[in-house]
């Protein structure tokens, strides 16, 4: 089991205003700000990580916020909806909360037999709350307003919208260990039995769909989870053996990563559990100060002066 892909590790999206992003995910949605750092490839931009108390893989949503970034467009070749698992009976709470905070949402609907509440973040990123068929036992992060009985448990699924499902499906099944669970029209649900949660990838086929474009309110990439670097490098060989271009191992400070673009156009990453978010600050202080990787520590004053204010 341990050498398999263990579902989703994290999802990374693009945002506009940094402050609206932090306010929405920490206050309205009640996630923990796990890490406040910079884009390692562009240190004048924040990189925010949100998740549960520990930053457990499968709960981590990250953003690169660019003030004034043009809005992206949903379409084919991108990850579209991000699904969070919530407890049975919590959707009424969320509907009231979304009304109060003027969050854009749609009426709950059933998707593969599960109650689903679609909504959008301030930049238009498409999210969903899902009440899973089986109770999600993951321990949630709790805030004063979003208590454990209603709080998100981590990812339920992510949806990829594609011109053609087959080439992407083959990567999921042949390389990453997923199986087709169910099909409903043009909507295909894949699942891995290597892990209990954050185990679902939905593929939606839109042969005539126009291609999505990156920008605020769109997903940048999705990352699959492996236990450690040894397993990571085994997957590097498997992906390369399929003739797909894959990067060398990259040190992301909190995990090690590989990136490759799957044939449908979505950027996939594979990321390790180690070393985790407590590597540079104690668990009870996660997200409280701006953390820089060693190569940027010498430029801290300048970096802090260009980053947008959050309060
Ligand atoms: Zn990533």
PDB file of C-alpha atoms and ligand atoms in Angstrom:
ATOM      1  CA  UNK A   1       0.000   0.000   0.000  1.00  0.00           C
ATOM      2  CA  UNK A   2       2.729   2.413   1.000  1.00  0.00           C
ATOM      3  CA  UNK A   3       4.289   2.651  -2.415  1.00  0.00           C
ATOM      4  CA  UNK A   4       1.054   3.747  -4.076  1.00  0.00           C
ATOM      5  CA  UNK A   5      -0.427   7.130  -4.939  1.00  0.00           C
ATOM      6  CA  UNK A   6      -2.331   8.096  -1.794  1.00  0.00           C
ATOM      7  CA  UNK A   7      -5.020  10.297  -3.357  1.00  0.00           C
ATOM      8  CA  UNK A   8      -4.647  14.062  -3.507  1.00  0.00           C
ATOM      9  CA  UNK A   9      -1.831  15.879  -1.729  1.00  0.00           C
ATOM     10  CA  UNK A  10      -2.752  19.497  -2.511  1.00  0.00           C
ATOM     11  CA  UNK A  11      -4.419  21.699  -5.108  1.00  0.00           C
ATOM     12  CA  UNK A  12      -3.000  25.056  -6.199  1.00  0.00           C
ATOM     13  CA  UNK A  13      -5.020  27.903  -7.689  1.00  0.00           C
ATOM     14  CA  UNK A  14      -4.582  31.535  -8.723  1.00  0.00           C
ATOM     15  CA  UNK A  15      -6.241  34.358  -6.824  1.00  0.00           C
ATOM     16  CA  UNK A  16      -6.581  38.113  -7.194  1.00  0.00           C
ATOM     17  CA  UNK A  17      -6.339  40.227  -4.040  1.00  0.00           C
ATOM     18  CA  UNK A  18      -4.338  38.533  -1.282  1.00  0.00           C
ATOM     19  CA  UNK A  19      -6.425  39.965   1.544  1.00  0.00           C
ATOM     20  CA  UNK A  20      -9.783  38.831   0.093  1.00  0.00           C
ATOM     21  CA  UNK A  21      -8.299  35.375  -0.383  1.00  0.00           C
ATOM     22  CA  UNK A  22      -7.128  35.069   3.242  1.00  0.00           C
ATOM     23  CA  UNK A  23     -10.392  36.483   4.584  1.00  0.00           C
ATOM     24  CA  UNK A  24     -12.527  34.119   2.534  1.00  0.00           C
ATOM     25  CA  UNK A  25     -10.663  30.885   3.246  1.00  0.00           C
ATOM     26  CA  UNK A  26      -9.883  31.487   6.930  1.00  0.00           C
ATOM     27  CA  UNK A  27     -12.978  33.399   8.036  1.00  0.00           C
ATOM     28  CA  UNK A  28     -15.861  32.337   5.788  1.00  0.00           C
ATOM     29  CA  UNK A  29     -14.756  28.786   5.004  1.00  0.00           C
ATOM     30  CA  UNK A  30     -12.976  28.286   8.351  1.00  0.00           C
ATOM     31  CA  UNK A  31      -9.745  26.723   7.092  1.00  0.00           C
ATOM     32  CA  UNK A  32      -6.448  27.124   8.875  1.00  0.00           C
ATOM     33  CA  UNK A  33      -3.839  29.372   7.258  1.00  0.00           C
ATOM     34  CA  UNK A  34      -0.998  26.870   7.477  1.00  0.00           C
ATOM     35  CA  UNK A  35       1.756  28.751   5.801  1.00  0.00           C
ATOM     36  CA  UNK A  36       2.349  32.271   4.626  1.00  0.00           C
ATOM     37  CA  UNK A  37       5.312  32.232   2.281  1.00  0.00           C
ATOM     38  CA  UNK A  38       6.246  33.495  -1.182  1.00  0.00           C
ATOM     39  CA  UNK A  39       6.144  31.978  -4.632  1.00  0.00           C
ATOM     40  CA  UNK A  40       9.601  30.381  -4.780  1.00  0.00           C
ATOM     41  CA  UNK A  41       9.812  31.279  -8.475  1.00  0.00           C
ATOM     42  CA  UNK A  42       8.563  34.855  -7.940  1.00  0.00           C
ATOM     43  CA  UNK A  43       9.259  36.069  -4.371  1.00  0.00           C
ATOM     44  CA  UNK A  44       7.310  39.334  -4.812  1.00  0.00           C
ATOM     45  CA  UNK A  45       4.110  37.231  -4.689  1.00  0.00           C
ATOM     46  CA  UNK A  46       2.623  35.415  -1.725  1.00  0.00           C
ATOM     47  CA  UNK A  47       2.011  31.698  -1.563  1.00  0.00           C
ATOM     48  CA  UNK A  48      -0.715  30.816   0.938  1.00  0.00           C
ATOM     49  CA  UNK A  49      -1.470  27.307   2.175  1.00  0.00           C
ATOM     50  CA  UNK A  50      -4.791  26.454   3.821  1.00  0.00           C
ATOM     51  CA  UNK A  51      -5.864  23.185   5.400  1.00  0.00           C
ATOM     52  CA  UNK A  52      -6.572  21.363   8.629  1.00  0.00           C
ATOM     53  CA  UNK A  53      -4.640  21.752  11.893  1.00  0.00           C
ATOM     54  CA  UNK A  54      -1.590  19.760  10.773  1.00  0.00           C
ATOM     55  CA  UNK A  55      -1.727  20.544   7.090  1.00  0.00           C
ATOM     56  CA  UNK A  56      -2.567  16.928   6.351  1.00  0.00           C
ATOM     57  CA  UNK A  57      -2.114  15.929   2.721  1.00  0.00           C
ATOM     58  CA  UNK A  58      -5.569  15.770   1.155  1.00  0.00           C
ATOM     59  CA  UNK A  59      -6.649  18.943   2.967  1.00  0.00           C
ATOM     60  CA  UNK A  60      -4.216  21.456   1.471  1.00  0.00           C
ATOM     61  CA  UNK A  61      -5.398  24.191  -0.878  1.00  0.00           C
ATOM     62  CA  UNK A  62      -2.762  26.716  -1.913  1.00  0.00           C
ATOM     63  CA  UNK A  63      -2.936  30.034  -3.753  1.00  0.00           C
ATOM     64  CA  UNK A  64      -0.714  32.409  -5.622  1.00  0.00           C
ATOM     65  CA  UNK A  65      -2.523  35.740  -5.235  1.00  0.00           C
ATOM     66  CA  UNK A  66      -1.706  38.421  -7.815  1.00  0.00           C
ATOM     67  CA  UNK A  67      -3.257  41.810  -7.032  1.00  0.00           C
ATOM     68  CA  UNK A  68      -5.227  42.895 -10.072  1.00  0.00           C
ATOM     69  CA  UNK A  69      -4.711  39.609 -11.931  1.00  0.00           C
ATOM     70  CA  UNK A  70      -7.111  39.272 -14.869  1.00  0.00           C
ATOM     71  CA  UNK A  71      -9.758  36.607 -14.364  1.00  0.00           C
ATOM     72  CA  UNK A  72      -9.082  33.233 -15.922  1.00  0.00           C
ATOM     73  CA  UNK A  73     -11.682  31.302 -17.860  1.00  0.00           C
ATOM     74  CA  UNK A  74     -13.063  27.889 -16.997  1.00  0.00           C
ATOM     75  CA  UNK A  75     -12.928  25.436 -19.884  1.00  0.00           C
ATOM     76  CA  UNK A  76     -11.254  22.276 -21.058  1.00  0.00           C
ATOM     77  CA  UNK A  77      -7.734  21.269 -20.124  1.00  0.00           C
ATOM     78  CA  UNK A  78      -7.992  22.546 -16.561  1.00  0.00           C
ATOM     79  CA  UNK A  79      -9.078  21.376 -13.153  1.00  0.00           C
ATOM     80  CA  UNK A  80     -12.455  22.958 -12.516  1.00  0.00           C
ATOM     81  CA  UNK A  81     -14.354  22.148  -9.308  1.00  0.00           C
ATOM     82  CA  UNK A  82     -12.743  21.445  -5.958  1.00  0.00           C
ATOM     83  CA  UNK A  83     -14.939  19.358  -3.658  1.00  0.00           C
ATOM     84  CA  UNK A  84     -14.667  19.508   0.145  1.00  0.00           C
ATOM     85  CA  UNK A  85     -16.206  16.880   2.336  1.00  0.00           C
ATOM     86  CA  UNK A  86     -18.578  18.155   5.060  1.00  0.00           C
ATOM     87  CA  UNK A  87     -20.698  16.329   7.692  1.00  0.00           C
ATOM     88  CA  UNK A  88     -24.237  15.122   7.168  1.00  0.00           C
ATOM     89  CA  UNK A  89     -26.743  17.839   8.073  1.00  0.00           C
ATOM     90  CA  UNK A  90     -24.283  20.744   7.676  1.00  0.00           C
ATOM     91  CA  UNK A  91     -25.491  22.169   4.353  1.00  0.00           C
ATOM     92  CA  UNK A  92     -28.195  24.356   5.970  1.00  0.00           C
ATOM     93  CA  UNK A  93     -25.482  26.001   8.062  1.00  0.00           C
ATOM     94  CA  UNK A  94     -23.385  26.620   4.954  1.00  0.00           C
ATOM     95  CA  UNK A  95     -26.282  28.029   2.934  1.00  0.00           C
ATOM     96  CA  UNK A  96     -27.041  30.535   5.703  1.00  0.00           C
ATOM     97  CA  UNK A  97     -23.370  31.393   6.012  1.00  0.00           C
ATOM     98  CA  UNK A  98     -22.999  31.917   2.274  1.00  0.00           C
ATOM     99  CA  UNK A  99     -26.084  34.191   2.275  1.00  0.00           C
ATOM    100  CA  UNK A 100     -24.681  36.196   5.195  1.00  0.00           C
ATOM    101  CA  UNK A 101     -21.288  36.672   3.558  1.00  0.00           C
ATOM    102  CA  UNK A 102     -22.709  37.223   0.062  1.00  0.00           C
ATOM    103  CA  UNK A 103     -20.967  34.162  -1.333  1.00  0.00           C
ATOM    104  CA  UNK A 104     -22.164  33.109  -4.779  1.00  0.00           C
ATOM    105  CA  UNK A 105     -23.736  29.632  -4.530  1.00  0.00           C
ATOM    106  CA  UNK A 106     -26.253  27.392  -6.283  1.00  0.00           C
ATOM    107  CA  UNK A 107     -28.971  25.164  -4.880  1.00  0.00           C
ATOM    108  CA  UNK A 108     -27.770  21.815  -3.520  1.00  0.00           C
ATOM    109  CA  UNK A 109     -28.004  18.961  -6.000  1.00  0.00           C
ATOM    110  CA  UNK A 110     -27.219  15.296  -6.129  1.00  0.00           C
ATOM    111  CA  UNK A 111     -24.039  14.141  -7.807  1.00  0.00           C
ATOM    112  CA  UNK A 112     -23.266  10.423  -7.922  1.00  0.00           C
ATOM    113  CA  UNK A 113     -25.811   9.973  -5.129  1.00  0.00           C
ATOM    114  CA  UNK A 114     -24.209  12.551  -2.817  1.00  0.00           C
ATOM    115  CA  UNK A 115     -25.614  15.905  -1.762  1.00  0.00           C
ATOM    116  CA  UNK A 116     -23.491  18.707  -3.225  1.00  0.00           C
ATOM    117  CA  UNK A 117     -23.552  22.478  -2.680  1.00  0.00           C
ATOM    118  CA  UNK A 118     -21.710  24.408  -5.450  1.00  0.00           C
ATOM    119  CA  UNK A 119     -20.232  27.819  -4.598  1.00  0.00           C
ATOM    120  CA  UNK A 120     -17.510  30.212  -5.708  1.00  0.00           C
ATOM    121  CA  UNK A 121     -14.722  32.048  -3.935  1.00  0.00           C
ATOM    122  CA  UNK A 122     -14.308  35.859  -4.381  1.00  0.00           C
ATOM    123  CA  UNK A 123     -12.355  35.320  -7.628  1.00  0.00           C
ATOM    124  CA  UNK A 124     -14.927  32.922  -9.077  1.00  0.00           C
ATOM    125  CA  UNK A 125     -13.042  29.679  -8.359  1.00  0.00           C
ATOM    126  CA  UNK A 126     -15.558  26.823  -8.440  1.00  0.00           C
ATOM    127  CA  UNK A 127     -15.862  24.826  -5.227  1.00  0.00           C
ATOM    128  CA  UNK A 128     -18.372  22.350  -3.847  1.00  0.00           C
ATOM    129  CA  UNK A 129     -19.304  21.056  -0.422  1.00  0.00           C
ATOM    130  CA  UNK A 130     -20.166  17.372  -0.549  1.00  0.00           C
ATOM    131  CA  UNK A 131     -21.828  15.170   2.048  1.00  0.00           C
ATOM    132  CA  UNK A 132     -20.113  11.835   1.370  1.00  0.00           C
ATOM    133  CA  UNK A 133     -22.024   8.566   1.496  1.00  0.00           C
ATOM    134  CA  UNK A 134     -19.732   7.238   4.224  1.00  0.00           C
ATOM    135  CA  UNK A 135     -18.992   9.491   7.200  1.00  0.00           C
ATOM    136  CA  UNK A 136     -15.656  11.296   6.821  1.00  0.00           C
ATOM    137  CA  UNK A 137     -13.721  10.629  10.017  1.00  0.00           C
ATOM    138  CA  UNK A 138     -10.939  13.163   9.446  1.00  0.00           C
ATOM    139  CA  UNK A 139     -10.452  15.644  12.275  1.00  0.00           C
ATOM    140  CA  UNK A 140     -11.421  19.138  11.137  1.00  0.00           C
ATOM    141  CA  UNK A 141      -9.864  22.504  11.996  1.00  0.00           C
ATOM    142  CA  UNK A 142     -12.340  24.462  14.074  1.00  0.00           C
ATOM    143  CA  UNK A 143     -12.865  28.225  14.350  1.00  0.00           C
ATOM    144  CA  UNK A 144     -15.132  30.329  16.587  1.00  0.00           C
ATOM    145  CA  UNK A 145     -17.765  30.441  13.845  1.00  0.00           C
ATOM    146  CA  UNK A 146     -17.172  27.155  12.025  1.00  0.00           C
ATOM    147  CA  UNK A 147     -17.334  24.370  14.603  1.00  0.00           C
ATOM    148  CA  UNK A 148     -16.402  20.731  14.140  1.00  0.00           C
ATOM    149  CA  UNK A 149     -20.004  19.616  13.538  1.00  0.00           C
ATOM    150  CA  UNK A 150     -20.109  21.597  10.264  1.00  0.00           C
ATOM    151  CA  UNK A 151     -16.429  22.154   9.318  1.00  0.00           C
ATOM    152  CA  UNK A 152     -14.829  20.865   6.132  1.00  0.00           C
ATOM    153  CA  UNK A 153     -12.888  17.600   6.505  1.00  0.00           C
ATOM    154  CA  UNK A 154     -10.513  18.024   3.589  1.00  0.00           C
ATOM    155  CA  UNK A 155     -10.899  17.231  -0.103  1.00  0.00           C
ATOM    156  CA  UNK A 156     -13.607  14.951  -1.377  1.00  0.00           C
ATOM    157  CA  UNK A 157     -12.715  15.203  -5.077  1.00  0.00           C
ATOM    158  CA  UNK A 158     -11.435  17.443  -7.800  1.00  0.00           C
ATOM    159  CA  UNK A 159     -12.980  17.668 -11.265  1.00  0.00           C
ATOM    160  CA  UNK A 160     -11.000  17.925 -14.494  1.00  0.00           C
ATOM    161  CA  UNK A 161     -12.816  19.176 -17.589  1.00  0.00           C
ATOM    162  CA  UNK A 162     -11.468  17.666 -20.788  1.00  0.00           C
ATOM    163  CA  UNK A 163     -12.071  17.548 -24.521  1.00  0.00           C
ATOM    164  CA  UNK A 164     -11.574  13.809 -24.414  1.00  0.00           C
ATOM    165  CA  UNK A 165     -11.569  11.747 -21.237  1.00  0.00           C
ATOM    166  CA  UNK A 166      -9.734   8.684 -22.497  1.00  0.00           C
ATOM    167  CA  UNK A 167      -6.053   9.832 -22.517  1.00  0.00           C
ATOM    168  CA  UNK A 168      -6.343  11.341 -19.028  1.00  0.00           C
ATOM    169  CA  UNK A 169      -8.267   8.332 -17.757  1.00  0.00           C
ATOM    170  CA  UNK A 170      -5.418   6.115 -18.974  1.00  0.00           C
ATOM    171  CA  UNK A 171      -2.909   8.101 -16.904  1.00  0.00           C
ATOM    172  CA  UNK A 172      -5.157   7.777 -13.852  1.00  0.00           C
ATOM    173  CA  UNK A 173      -5.661   4.043 -14.233  1.00  0.00           C
ATOM    174  CA  UNK A 174      -2.370   2.844 -15.742  1.00  0.00           C
ATOM    175  CA  UNK A 175       0.075   5.029 -13.828  1.00  0.00           C
ATOM    176  CA  UNK A 176      -1.637   6.439 -10.753  1.00  0.00           C
ATOM    177  CA  UNK A 177      -3.677   3.420  -9.655  1.00  0.00           C
ATOM    178  CA  UNK A 178      -7.227   4.809  -9.985  1.00  0.00           C
ATOM    179  CA  UNK A 179     -10.291   2.826 -11.145  1.00  0.00           C
ATOM    180  CA  UNK A 180     -13.487   3.960 -12.819  1.00  0.00           C
ATOM    181  CA  UNK A 181     -16.171   3.904 -10.118  1.00  0.00           C
ATOM    182  CA  UNK A 182     -19.186   5.273 -11.944  1.00  0.00           C
ATOM    183  CA  UNK A 183     -20.261   7.063 -15.088  1.00  0.00           C
ATOM    184  CA  UNK A 184     -23.162   9.457 -15.409  1.00  0.00           C
ATOM    185  CA  UNK A 185     -23.491  10.862 -18.935  1.00  0.00           C
ATOM    186  CA  UNK A 186     -20.288  12.749 -19.710  1.00  0.00           C
ATOM    187  CA  UNK A 187     -19.211  12.683 -16.053  1.00  0.00           C
ATOM    188  CA  UNK A 188     -16.780   9.926 -14.985  1.00  0.00           C
ATOM    189  CA  UNK A 189     -15.807   9.266 -11.384  1.00  0.00           C
ATOM    190  CA  UNK A 190     -12.437   7.628 -10.672  1.00  0.00           C
ATOM    191  CA  UNK A 191     -11.324   6.471  -7.249  1.00  0.00           C
ATOM    192  CA  UNK A 192      -8.272   4.904  -5.646  1.00  0.00           C
ATOM    193  CA  UNK A 193      -8.545   2.313  -2.887  1.00  0.00           C
ATOM    194  CA  UNK A 194      -5.037   3.163  -1.649  1.00  0.00           C
ATOM    195  CA  UNK A 195      -6.493   5.691   0.793  1.00  0.00           C
ATOM    196  CA  UNK A 196      -9.845   6.384   2.405  1.00  0.00           C
ATOM    197  CA  UNK A 197     -10.205  10.132   1.750  1.00  0.00           C
ATOM    198  CA  UNK A 198      -9.369  12.663  -0.971  1.00  0.00           C
ATOM    199  CA  UNK A 199      -9.433   9.588  -3.195  1.00  0.00           C
ATOM    200  CA  UNK A 200     -11.734  10.762  -6.015  1.00  0.00           C
ATOM    201  CA  UNK A 201     -10.962  12.388  -9.376  1.00  0.00           C
ATOM    202  CA  UNK A 202     -13.930  13.331 -11.551  1.00  0.00           C
ATOM    203  CA  UNK A 203     -13.490  13.744 -15.300  1.00  0.00           C
ATOM    204  CA  UNK A 204     -16.024  15.677 -17.348  1.00  0.00           C
ATOM    205  CA  UNK A 205     -15.904  15.287 -21.128  1.00  0.00           C
ATOM    206  CA  UNK A 206     -16.776  18.318 -23.263  1.00  0.00           C
ATOM    207  CA  UNK A 207     -15.639  17.582 -26.855  1.00  0.00           C
ATOM    208  CA  UNK A 208     -16.786  21.006 -28.076  1.00  0.00           C
ATOM    209  CA  UNK A 209     -15.654  22.921 -24.982  1.00  0.00           C
ATOM    210  CA  UNK A 210     -13.328  25.859 -25.442  1.00  0.00           C
ATOM    211  CA  UNK A 211     -10.020  25.674 -23.714  1.00  0.00           C
ATOM    212  CA  UNK A 212      -9.756  27.235 -20.258  1.00  0.00           C
ATOM    213  CA  UNK A 213      -7.210  29.943 -19.651  1.00  0.00           C
ATOM    214  CA  UNK A 214      -5.214  30.647 -16.524  1.00  0.00           C
ATOM    215  CA  UNK A 215      -5.860  33.674 -14.309  1.00  0.00           C
ATOM    216  CA  UNK A 216      -7.565  34.625 -11.056  1.00  0.00           C
ATOM    217  CA  UNK A 217     -10.218  32.111 -10.060  1.00  0.00           C
ATOM    218  CA  UNK A 218      -8.728  29.117 -11.885  1.00  0.00           C
ATOM    219  CA  UNK A 219      -6.751  26.106 -10.778  1.00  0.00           C
ATOM    220  CA  UNK A 220      -3.074  25.942 -11.572  1.00  0.00           C
ATOM    221  CA  UNK A 221      -2.321  22.294 -10.843  1.00  0.00           C
ATOM    222  CA  UNK A 222      -3.338  19.315  -8.764  1.00  0.00           C
ATOM    223  CA  UNK A 223      -0.849  17.294  -6.740  1.00  0.00           C
ATOM    224  CA  UNK A 224      -1.034  13.586  -5.987  1.00  0.00           C
ATOM    225  CA  UNK A 225       0.377  12.243  -2.763  1.00  0.00           C
ATOM    226  CA  UNK A 226       3.174   9.756  -2.129  1.00  0.00           C
ATOM    227  CA  UNK A 227       4.728   8.716   1.149  1.00  0.00           C
ATOM    228  CA  UNK A 228       8.333   9.733   0.515  1.00  0.00           C
ATOM    229  CA  UNK A 229      11.011  10.570  -2.026  1.00  0.00           C
ATOM    230  CA  UNK A 230      11.814   6.964  -2.779  1.00  0.00           C
ATOM    231  CA  UNK A 231       8.255   6.342  -3.981  1.00  0.00           C
ATOM    232  CA  UNK A 232       8.274   9.721  -5.707  1.00  0.00           C
ATOM    233  CA  UNK A 233      11.245   8.731  -7.843  1.00  0.00           C
ATOM    234  CA  UNK A 234       9.643   5.398  -8.711  1.00  0.00           C
ATOM    235  CA  UNK A 235       6.693   7.347 -10.123  1.00  0.00           C
ATOM    236  CA  UNK A 236       9.095   9.547 -12.043  1.00  0.00           C
ATOM    237  CA  UNK A 237      10.231   6.438 -13.911  1.00  0.00           C
ATOM    238  CA  UNK A 238       6.667   5.244 -14.512  1.00  0.00           C
ATOM    239  CA  UNK A 239       5.575   8.592 -15.961  1.00  0.00           C
ATOM    240  CA  UNK A 240       8.701   8.917 -18.118  1.00  0.00           C
ATOM    241  CA  UNK A 241       8.227   5.344 -19.391  1.00  0.00           C
ATOM    242  CA  UNK A 242       4.867   6.466 -20.855  1.00  0.00           C
ATOM    243  CA  UNK A 243       6.700   9.061 -22.920  1.00  0.00           C
ATOM    244  CA  UNK A 244       5.497  12.013 -20.837  1.00  0.00           C
ATOM    245  CA  UNK A 245       7.913  14.801 -19.931  1.00  0.00           C
ATOM    246  CA  UNK A 246       8.449  15.026 -16.200  1.00  0.00           C
ATOM    247  CA  UNK A 247      10.619  17.422 -14.202  1.00  0.00           C
ATOM    248  CA  UNK A 248      13.475  16.503 -11.926  1.00  0.00           C
ATOM    249  CA  UNK A 249      12.774  16.381  -8.207  1.00  0.00           C
ATOM    250  CA  UNK A 250      12.111  19.887  -6.871  1.00  0.00           C
ATOM    251  CA  UNK A 251      12.475  20.869  -3.213  1.00  0.00           C
ATOM    252  CA  UNK A 252       9.341  22.791  -2.173  1.00  0.00           C
ATOM    253  CA  UNK A 253      10.547  23.175   1.423  1.00  0.00           C
ATOM    254  CA  UNK A 254       7.461  21.422   2.859  1.00  0.00           C
ATOM    255  CA  UNK A 255       7.487  18.547   0.352  1.00  0.00           C
ATOM    256  CA  UNK A 256       9.408  17.246  -2.659  1.00  0.00           C
ATOM    257  CA  UNK A 257       7.738  17.425  -6.047  1.00  0.00           C
ATOM    258  CA  UNK A 258       7.697  16.310  -9.649  1.00  0.00           C
ATOM    259  CA  UNK A 259       5.538  17.933 -12.331  1.00  0.00           C
ATOM    260  CA  UNK A 260       4.200  16.648 -15.623  1.00  0.00           C
ATOM    261  CA  UNK A 261       1.419  17.711 -17.965  1.00  0.00           C
ATOM    262  CA  UNK A 262      -1.101  14.955 -18.574  1.00  0.00           C
ATOM    263  CA  UNK A 263      -2.299  14.503 -22.168  1.00  0.00           C
ATOM    264  CA  UNK A 264      -5.566  16.405 -21.547  1.00  0.00           C
ATOM    265  CA  UNK A 265      -3.590  19.548 -20.654  1.00  0.00           C
ATOM    266  CA  UNK A 266      -3.852  19.601 -16.859  1.00  0.00           C
ATOM    267  CA  UNK A 267      -0.631  20.139 -14.894  1.00  0.00           C
ATOM    268  CA  UNK A 268      -0.132  17.212 -12.514  1.00  0.00           C
ATOM    269  CA  UNK A 269       2.302  17.174  -9.616  1.00  0.00           C
ATOM    270  CA  UNK A 270       3.350  14.326  -7.361  1.00  0.00           C
ATOM    271  CA  UNK A 271       4.333  15.457  -3.856  1.00  0.00           C
ATOM    272  CA  UNK A 272       5.698  13.748  -0.753  1.00  0.00           C
ATOM    273  CA  UNK A 273       4.369  13.654   2.803  1.00  0.00           C
ATOM    274  CA  UNK A 274       7.809  14.585   4.095  1.00  0.00           C
ATOM    275  CA  UNK A 275       9.025  16.867   5.568  1.00  0.00           C
ATOM    276  CA  UNK A 276       5.692  18.630   6.237  1.00  0.00           C
ATOM    277  CA  UNK A 277       4.675  22.077   7.472  1.00  0.00           C
ATOM    278  CA  UNK A 278       6.214  21.949  10.954  1.00  0.00           C
ATOM    279  CA  UNK A 279       9.720  22.058   9.452  1.00  0.00           C
ATOM    280  CA  UNK A 280      10.151  25.816   9.915  1.00  0.00           C
ATOM    281  CA  UNK A 281       7.640  26.815  12.608  1.00  0.00           C
ATOM    282  CA  UNK A 282       5.933  25.014  15.512  1.00  0.00           C
ATOM    283  CA  UNK A 283       2.532  23.407  14.901  1.00  0.00           C
ATOM    284  CA  UNK A 284       0.669  25.879  17.122  1.00  0.00           C
ATOM    285  CA  UNK A 285       2.172  28.854  15.255  1.00  0.00           C
ATOM    286  CA  UNK A 286       1.649  27.659  11.665  1.00  0.00           C
ATOM    287  CA  UNK A 287       0.865  30.517   9.295  1.00  0.00           C
ATOM    288  CA  UNK A 288       1.489  33.269  11.841  1.00  0.00           C
ATOM    289  CA  UNK A 289       4.571  34.836  10.268  1.00  0.00           C
ATOM    290  CA  UNK A 290       5.998  35.262   6.786  1.00  0.00           C
ATOM    291  CA  UNK A 291       8.375  32.382   6.098  1.00  0.00           C
ATOM    292  CA  UNK A 292      10.989  32.565   3.390  1.00  0.00           C
ATOM    293  CA  UNK A 293      13.114  29.768   1.980  1.00  0.00           C
ATOM    294  CA  UNK A 294      16.828  30.187   2.769  1.00  0.00           C
ATOM    295  CA  UNK A 295      17.658  31.638  -0.668  1.00  0.00           C
ATOM    296  CA  UNK A 296      15.395  34.656  -0.019  1.00  0.00           C
ATOM    297  CA  UNK A 297      16.041  35.249   3.685  1.00  0.00           C
ATOM    298  CA  UNK A 298      18.710  37.857   2.853  1.00  0.00           C
ATOM    299  CA  UNK A 299      16.116  39.893   0.897  1.00  0.00           C
ATOM    300  CA  UNK A 300      13.439  39.781   3.615  1.00  0.00           C
ATOM    301  CA  UNK A 301      13.099  43.550   4.124  1.00  0.00           C
ATOM    302  CA  UNK A 302      12.649  44.213   0.418  1.00  0.00           C
ATOM    303  CA  UNK A 303      10.244  41.280  -0.049  1.00  0.00           C
ATOM    304  CA  UNK A 304       8.124  42.373   2.936  1.00  0.00           C
ATOM    305  CA  UNK A 305       7.922  45.898   1.554  1.00  0.00           C
ATOM    306  CA  UNK A 306       6.480  44.788  -1.813  1.00  0.00           C
ATOM    307  CA  UNK A 307       4.002  42.166  -0.549  1.00  0.00           C
ATOM    308  CA  UNK A 308       0.410  43.422  -0.142  1.00  0.00           C
ATOM    309  CA  UNK A 309      -0.836  44.147   3.391  1.00  0.00           C
ATOM    310  CA  UNK A 310      -3.222  41.565   4.809  1.00  0.00           C
ATOM    311  CA  UNK A 311      -4.851  43.578   7.599  1.00  0.00           C
TER     312      UNK A 311
HETATM  313 ZN1  LIG B   1       1.896  22.155  -6.050  1.00  0.00          ZN
END
